[in-house]
PDB file of C-alpha atoms in Angstrom:
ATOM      1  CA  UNK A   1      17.686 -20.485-132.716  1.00 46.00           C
ATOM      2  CA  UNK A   2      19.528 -18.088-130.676  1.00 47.00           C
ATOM      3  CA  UNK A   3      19.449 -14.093-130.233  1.00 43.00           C
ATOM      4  CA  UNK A   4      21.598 -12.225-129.202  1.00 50.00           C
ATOM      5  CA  UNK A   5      20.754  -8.942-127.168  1.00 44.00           C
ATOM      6  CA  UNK A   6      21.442  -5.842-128.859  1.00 46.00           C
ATOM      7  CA  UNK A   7      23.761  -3.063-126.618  1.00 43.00           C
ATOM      8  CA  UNK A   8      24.256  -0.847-129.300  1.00 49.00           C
ATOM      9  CA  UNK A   9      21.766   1.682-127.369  1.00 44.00           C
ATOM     10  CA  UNK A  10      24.338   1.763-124.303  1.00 42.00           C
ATOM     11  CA  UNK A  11      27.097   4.312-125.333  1.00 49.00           C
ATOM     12  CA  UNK A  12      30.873   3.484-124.043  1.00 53.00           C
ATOM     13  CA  UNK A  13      31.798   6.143-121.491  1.00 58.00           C
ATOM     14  CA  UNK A  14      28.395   6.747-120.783  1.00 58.00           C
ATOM     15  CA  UNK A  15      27.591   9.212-117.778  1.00 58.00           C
ATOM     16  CA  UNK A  16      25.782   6.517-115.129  1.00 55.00           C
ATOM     17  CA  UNK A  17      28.720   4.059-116.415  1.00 63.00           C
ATOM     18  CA  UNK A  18      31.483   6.320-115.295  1.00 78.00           C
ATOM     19  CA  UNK A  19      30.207   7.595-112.279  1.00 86.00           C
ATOM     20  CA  UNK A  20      31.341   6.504-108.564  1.00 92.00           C
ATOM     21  CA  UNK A  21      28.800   3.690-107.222  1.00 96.00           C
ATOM     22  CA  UNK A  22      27.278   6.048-104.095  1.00 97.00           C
ATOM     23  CA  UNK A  23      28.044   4.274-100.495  1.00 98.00           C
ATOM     24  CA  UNK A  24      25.495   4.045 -98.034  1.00 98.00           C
ATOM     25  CA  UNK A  25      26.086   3.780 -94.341  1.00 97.00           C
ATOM     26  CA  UNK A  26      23.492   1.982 -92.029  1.00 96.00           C
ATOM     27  CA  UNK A  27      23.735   0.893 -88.146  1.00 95.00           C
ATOM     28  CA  UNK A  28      21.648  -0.315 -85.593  1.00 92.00           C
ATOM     29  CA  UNK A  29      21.256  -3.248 -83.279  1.00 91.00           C
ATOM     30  CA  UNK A  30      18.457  -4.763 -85.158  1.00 90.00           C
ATOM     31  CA  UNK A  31      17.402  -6.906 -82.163  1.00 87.00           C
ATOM     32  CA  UNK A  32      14.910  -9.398 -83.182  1.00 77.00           C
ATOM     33  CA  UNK A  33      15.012  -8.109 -86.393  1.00 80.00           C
ATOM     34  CA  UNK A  34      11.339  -7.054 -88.021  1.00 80.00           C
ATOM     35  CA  UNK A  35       9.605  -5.616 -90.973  1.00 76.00           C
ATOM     36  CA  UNK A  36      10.624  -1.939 -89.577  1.00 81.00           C
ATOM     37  CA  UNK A  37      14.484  -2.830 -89.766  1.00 86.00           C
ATOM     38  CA  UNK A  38      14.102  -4.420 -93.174  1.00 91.00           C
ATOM     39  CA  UNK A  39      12.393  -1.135 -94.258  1.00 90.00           C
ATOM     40  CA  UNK A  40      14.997   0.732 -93.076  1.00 92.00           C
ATOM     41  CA  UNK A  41      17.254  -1.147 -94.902  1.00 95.00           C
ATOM     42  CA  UNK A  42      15.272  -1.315 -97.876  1.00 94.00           C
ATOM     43  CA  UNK A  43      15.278   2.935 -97.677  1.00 93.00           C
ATOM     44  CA  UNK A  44      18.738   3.285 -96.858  1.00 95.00           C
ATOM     45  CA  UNK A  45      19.584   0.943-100.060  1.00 97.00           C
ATOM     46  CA  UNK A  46      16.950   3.072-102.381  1.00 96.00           C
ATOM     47  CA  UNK A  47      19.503   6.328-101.587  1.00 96.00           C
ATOM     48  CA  UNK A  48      22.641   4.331-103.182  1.00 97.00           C
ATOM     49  CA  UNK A  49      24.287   1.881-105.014  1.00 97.00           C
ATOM     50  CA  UNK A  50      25.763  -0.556-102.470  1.00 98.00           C
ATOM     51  CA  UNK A  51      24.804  -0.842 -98.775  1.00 98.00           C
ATOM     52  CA  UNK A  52      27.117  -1.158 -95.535  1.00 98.00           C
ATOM     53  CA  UNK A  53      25.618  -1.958 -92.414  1.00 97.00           C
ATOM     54  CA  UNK A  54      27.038  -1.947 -89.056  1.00 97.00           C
ATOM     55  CA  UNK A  55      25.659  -3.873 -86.649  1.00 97.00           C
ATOM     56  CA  UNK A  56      26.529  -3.075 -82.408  1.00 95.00           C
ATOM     57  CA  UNK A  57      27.721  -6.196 -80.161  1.00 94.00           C
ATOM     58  CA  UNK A  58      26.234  -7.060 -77.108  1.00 92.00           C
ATOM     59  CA  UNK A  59      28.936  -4.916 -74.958  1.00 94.00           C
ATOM     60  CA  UNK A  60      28.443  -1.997 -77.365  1.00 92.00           C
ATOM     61  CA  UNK A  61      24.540  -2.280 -76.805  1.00 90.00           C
ATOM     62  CA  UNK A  62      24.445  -2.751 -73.003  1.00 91.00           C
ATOM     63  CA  UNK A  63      26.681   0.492 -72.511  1.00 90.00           C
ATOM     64  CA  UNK A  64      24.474   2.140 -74.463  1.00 89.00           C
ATOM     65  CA  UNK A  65      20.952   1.025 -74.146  1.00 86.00           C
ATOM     66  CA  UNK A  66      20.612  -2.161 -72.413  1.00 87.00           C
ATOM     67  CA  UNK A  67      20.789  -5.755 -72.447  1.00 88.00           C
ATOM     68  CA  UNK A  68      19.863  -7.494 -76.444  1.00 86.00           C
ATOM     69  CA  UNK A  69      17.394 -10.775 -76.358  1.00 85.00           C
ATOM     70  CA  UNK A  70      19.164 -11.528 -79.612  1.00 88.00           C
ATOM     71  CA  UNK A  71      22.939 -12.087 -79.251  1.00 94.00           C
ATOM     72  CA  UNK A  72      25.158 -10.509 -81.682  1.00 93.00           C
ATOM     73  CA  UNK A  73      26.017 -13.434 -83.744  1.00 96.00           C
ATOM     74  CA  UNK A  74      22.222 -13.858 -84.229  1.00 94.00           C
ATOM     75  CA  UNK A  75      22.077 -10.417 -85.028  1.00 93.00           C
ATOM     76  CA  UNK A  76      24.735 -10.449 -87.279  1.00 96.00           C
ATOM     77  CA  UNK A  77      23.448 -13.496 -89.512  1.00 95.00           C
ATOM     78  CA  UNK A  78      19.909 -11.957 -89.763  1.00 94.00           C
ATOM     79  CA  UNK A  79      21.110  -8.707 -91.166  1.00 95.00           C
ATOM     80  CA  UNK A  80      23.715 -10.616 -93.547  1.00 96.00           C
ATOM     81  CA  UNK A  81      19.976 -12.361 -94.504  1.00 94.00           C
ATOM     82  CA  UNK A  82      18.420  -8.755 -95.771  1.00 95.00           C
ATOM     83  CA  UNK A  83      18.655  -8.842 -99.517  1.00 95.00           C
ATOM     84  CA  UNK A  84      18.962  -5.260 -99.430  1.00 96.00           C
ATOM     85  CA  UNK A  85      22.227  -5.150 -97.462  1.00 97.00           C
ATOM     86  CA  UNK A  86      25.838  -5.687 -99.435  1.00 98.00           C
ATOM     87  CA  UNK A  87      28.093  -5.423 -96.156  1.00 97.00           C
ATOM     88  CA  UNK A  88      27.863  -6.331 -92.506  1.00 97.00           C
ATOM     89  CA  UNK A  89      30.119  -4.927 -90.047  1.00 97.00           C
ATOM     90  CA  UNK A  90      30.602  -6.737 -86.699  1.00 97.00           C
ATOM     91  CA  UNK A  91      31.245  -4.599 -83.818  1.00 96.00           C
ATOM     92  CA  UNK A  92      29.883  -1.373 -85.359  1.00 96.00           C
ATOM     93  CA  UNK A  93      30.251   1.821 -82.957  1.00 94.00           C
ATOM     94  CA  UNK A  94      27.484   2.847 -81.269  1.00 91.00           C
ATOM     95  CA  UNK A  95      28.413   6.405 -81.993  1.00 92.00           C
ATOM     96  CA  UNK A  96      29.079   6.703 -85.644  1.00 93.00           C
ATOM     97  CA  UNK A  97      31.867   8.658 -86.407  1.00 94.00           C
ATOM     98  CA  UNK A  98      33.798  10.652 -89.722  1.00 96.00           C
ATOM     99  CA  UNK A  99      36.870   8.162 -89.921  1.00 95.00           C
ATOM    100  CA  UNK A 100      34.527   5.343 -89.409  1.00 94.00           C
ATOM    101  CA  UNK A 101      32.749   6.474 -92.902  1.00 96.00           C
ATOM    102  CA  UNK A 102      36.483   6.808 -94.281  1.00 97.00           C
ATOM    103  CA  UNK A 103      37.046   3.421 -93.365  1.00 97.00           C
ATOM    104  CA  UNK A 104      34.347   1.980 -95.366  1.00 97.00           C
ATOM    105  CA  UNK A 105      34.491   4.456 -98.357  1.00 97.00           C
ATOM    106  CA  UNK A 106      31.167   5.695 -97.268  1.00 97.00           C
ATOM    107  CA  UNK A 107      29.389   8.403 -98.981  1.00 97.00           C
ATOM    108  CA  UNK A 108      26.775   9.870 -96.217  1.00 97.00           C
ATOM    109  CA  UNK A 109      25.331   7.551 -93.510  1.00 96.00           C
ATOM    110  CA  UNK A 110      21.083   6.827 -92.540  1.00 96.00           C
ATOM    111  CA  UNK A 111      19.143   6.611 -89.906  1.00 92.00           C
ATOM    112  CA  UNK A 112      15.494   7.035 -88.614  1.00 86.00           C
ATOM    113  CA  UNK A 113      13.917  10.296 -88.035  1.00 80.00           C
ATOM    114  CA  UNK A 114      14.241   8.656 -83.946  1.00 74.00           C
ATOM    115  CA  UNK A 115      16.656  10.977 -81.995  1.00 71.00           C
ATOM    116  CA  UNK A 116      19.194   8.388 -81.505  1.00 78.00           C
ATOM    117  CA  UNK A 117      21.379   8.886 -78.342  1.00 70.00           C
ATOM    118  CA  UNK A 118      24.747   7.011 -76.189  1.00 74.00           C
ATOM    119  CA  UNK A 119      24.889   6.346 -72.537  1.00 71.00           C
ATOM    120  CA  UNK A 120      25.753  10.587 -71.925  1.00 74.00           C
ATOM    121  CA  UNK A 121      22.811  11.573 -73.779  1.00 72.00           C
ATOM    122  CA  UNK A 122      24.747  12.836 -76.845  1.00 77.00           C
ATOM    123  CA  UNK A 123      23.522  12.396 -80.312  1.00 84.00           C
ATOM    124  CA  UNK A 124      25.280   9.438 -81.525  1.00 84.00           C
ATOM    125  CA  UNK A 125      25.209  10.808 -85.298  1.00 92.00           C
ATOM    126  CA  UNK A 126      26.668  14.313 -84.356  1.00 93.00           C
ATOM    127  CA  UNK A 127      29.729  14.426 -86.120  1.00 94.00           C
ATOM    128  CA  UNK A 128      28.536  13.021 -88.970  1.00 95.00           C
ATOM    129  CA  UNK A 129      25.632  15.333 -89.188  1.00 95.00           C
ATOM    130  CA  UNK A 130      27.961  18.260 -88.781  1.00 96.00           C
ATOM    131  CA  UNK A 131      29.893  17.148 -91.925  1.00 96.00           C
ATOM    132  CA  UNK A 132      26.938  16.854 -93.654  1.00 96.00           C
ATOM    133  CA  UNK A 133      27.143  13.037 -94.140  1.00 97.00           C
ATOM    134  CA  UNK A 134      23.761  12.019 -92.651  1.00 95.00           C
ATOM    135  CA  UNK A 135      20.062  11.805 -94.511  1.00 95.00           C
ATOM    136  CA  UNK A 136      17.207  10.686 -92.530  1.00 92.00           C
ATOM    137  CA  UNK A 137      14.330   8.057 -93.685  1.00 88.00           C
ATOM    138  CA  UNK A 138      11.499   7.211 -92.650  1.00 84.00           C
ATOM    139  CA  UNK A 139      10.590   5.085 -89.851  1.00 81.00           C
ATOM    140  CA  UNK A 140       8.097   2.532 -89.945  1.00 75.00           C
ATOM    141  CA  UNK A 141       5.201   3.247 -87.536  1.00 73.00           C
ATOM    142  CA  UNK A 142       3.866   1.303 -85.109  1.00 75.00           C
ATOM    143  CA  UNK A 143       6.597  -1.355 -84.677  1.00 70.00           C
ATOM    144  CA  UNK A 144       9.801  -1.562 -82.665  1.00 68.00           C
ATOM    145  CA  UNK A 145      11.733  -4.447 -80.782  1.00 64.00           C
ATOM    146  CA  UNK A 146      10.177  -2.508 -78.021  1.00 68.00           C
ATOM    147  CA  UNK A 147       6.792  -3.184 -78.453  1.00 67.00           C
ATOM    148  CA  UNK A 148       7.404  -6.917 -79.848  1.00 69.00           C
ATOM    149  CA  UNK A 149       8.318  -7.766 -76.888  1.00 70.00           C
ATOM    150  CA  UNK A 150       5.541  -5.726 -74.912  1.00 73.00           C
ATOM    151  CA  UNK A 151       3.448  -7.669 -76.773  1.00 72.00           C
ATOM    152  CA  UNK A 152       4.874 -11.335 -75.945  1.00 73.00           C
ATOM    153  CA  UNK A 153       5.443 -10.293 -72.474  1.00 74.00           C
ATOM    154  CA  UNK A 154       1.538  -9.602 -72.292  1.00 80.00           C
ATOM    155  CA  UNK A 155       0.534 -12.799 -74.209  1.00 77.00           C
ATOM    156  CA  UNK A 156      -1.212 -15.743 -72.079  1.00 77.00           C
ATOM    157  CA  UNK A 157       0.527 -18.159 -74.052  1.00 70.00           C
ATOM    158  CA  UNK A 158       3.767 -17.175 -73.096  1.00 61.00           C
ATOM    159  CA  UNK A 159       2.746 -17.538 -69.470  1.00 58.00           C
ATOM    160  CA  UNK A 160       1.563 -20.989 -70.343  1.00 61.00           C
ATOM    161  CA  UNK A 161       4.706 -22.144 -72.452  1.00 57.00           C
ATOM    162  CA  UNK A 162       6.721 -20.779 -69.328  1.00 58.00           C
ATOM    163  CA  UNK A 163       4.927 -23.864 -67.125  1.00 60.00           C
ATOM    164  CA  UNK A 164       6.188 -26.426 -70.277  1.00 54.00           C
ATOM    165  CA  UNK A 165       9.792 -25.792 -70.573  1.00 54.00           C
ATOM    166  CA  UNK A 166      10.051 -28.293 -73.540  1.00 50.00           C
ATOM    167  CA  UNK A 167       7.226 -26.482 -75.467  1.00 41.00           C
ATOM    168  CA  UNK A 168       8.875 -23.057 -74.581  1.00 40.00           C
ATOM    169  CA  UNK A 169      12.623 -24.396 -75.871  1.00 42.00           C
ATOM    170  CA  UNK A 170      10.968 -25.723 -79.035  1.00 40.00           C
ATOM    171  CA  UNK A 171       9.068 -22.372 -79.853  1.00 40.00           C
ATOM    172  CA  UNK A 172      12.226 -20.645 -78.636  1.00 43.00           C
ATOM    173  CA  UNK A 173      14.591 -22.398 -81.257  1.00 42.00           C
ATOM    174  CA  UNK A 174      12.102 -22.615 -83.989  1.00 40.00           C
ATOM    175  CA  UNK A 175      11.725 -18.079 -83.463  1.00 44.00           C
ATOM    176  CA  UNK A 176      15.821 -18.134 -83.968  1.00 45.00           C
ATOM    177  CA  UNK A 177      15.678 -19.973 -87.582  1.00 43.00           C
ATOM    178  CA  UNK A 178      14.736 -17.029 -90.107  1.00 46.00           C
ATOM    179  CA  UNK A 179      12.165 -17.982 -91.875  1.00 42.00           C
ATOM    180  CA  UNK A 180      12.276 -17.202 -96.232  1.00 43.00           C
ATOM    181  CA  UNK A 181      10.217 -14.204 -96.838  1.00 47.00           C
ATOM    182  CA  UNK A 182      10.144 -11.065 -99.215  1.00 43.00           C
ATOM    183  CA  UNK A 183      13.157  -9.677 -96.669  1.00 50.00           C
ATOM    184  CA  UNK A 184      15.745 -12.594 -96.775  1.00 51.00           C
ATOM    185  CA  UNK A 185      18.279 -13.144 -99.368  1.00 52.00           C
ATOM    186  CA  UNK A 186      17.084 -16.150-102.217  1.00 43.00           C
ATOM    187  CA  UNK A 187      19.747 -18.799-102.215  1.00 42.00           C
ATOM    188  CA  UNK A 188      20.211 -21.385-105.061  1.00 40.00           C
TER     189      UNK A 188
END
């Protein structure tokens, strides 16, 4: 037997049907992407209806901050993975500007409550704070890229896998493979 599903509760020209999908702007250079970018992500696509993130190259990141351990097409490909995100952007600006939301049809852009800063010292989200464009989210406590890799810098087994170069290149290509988990997209 088959049923049908009845839609005669959903009125034509219904409010939430005609309205604009909201655009949500995201950036970052999610280097060795972790649980607090996919948070992030997972805020900044809780705020709107379809997710763009930008993601900052290698030359874009060492101006700014410093050399990557993940290289941008690495980058790239694990924040295409996020099930949350709708867009990537290659080459994102580390300093996000008005006609860079134009470009994308972008409705207001997100970012941590961390002061986020370029190589001058200048808010990188300035402009579009002045516009009011820009809504903060939370960040995740308590992990960073930062203090990942603090904490495999410090490990003894690091140190060891150093002395084994085979064991080290193994580990080293089996950590660049994303693994499935509750933050990667499902594919069929």
């Amino acid at each position: 037997e088959v049923f049908e599903i009845d839609h005669s509760h959903k009125k034509t020209g219904d409010v939430a049907e005609q309205r604009k999908p909201v655009r949500v702007w995201a950036d970052g250079c999610f280097d060795m992407m972790h649980f607090g970018h996919a948070n992030a992500l997972r805020q900044a696509k809780l705020l709107g209806d379809y997710l763009v993130v930008g993601v900052h190259s290698d030359a874009e990141i060492a101006r700014h901050k410093g050399p990557t351990v993940m290289k941008e097409k690495e980058r790239y490909a694990m924040v295409r993975a996020c099930k949350w995100v709708d867009e990537v952007v290659e080459d994102a600006p580390y300093t996000t500007a008005l006609s860079d939301l134009e470009k994308y049809n972008i409705d207001f852009c997100v970012h941590g409550e961390d002061l986020s800063i370029d190589a001058t010292g200048v808010d990188s989200y300035a402009a579009v704070k002045a516009a009011g464009r820009f809504r903060y989210i939370k960040r995740t406590d308590s992990v960073s890229t930062t203090s990942l890799v603090d904490r495999l810098l410090a490990s003894p087994k690091i140190e060891q896998a150093a002395d084994h170069p085979t064991v080290f290149s193994a580990h080293r290509s089996a950590a660049l493979t994303p693994p499935p988990s509750i933050m990667c997209r499902r594919h069929a």
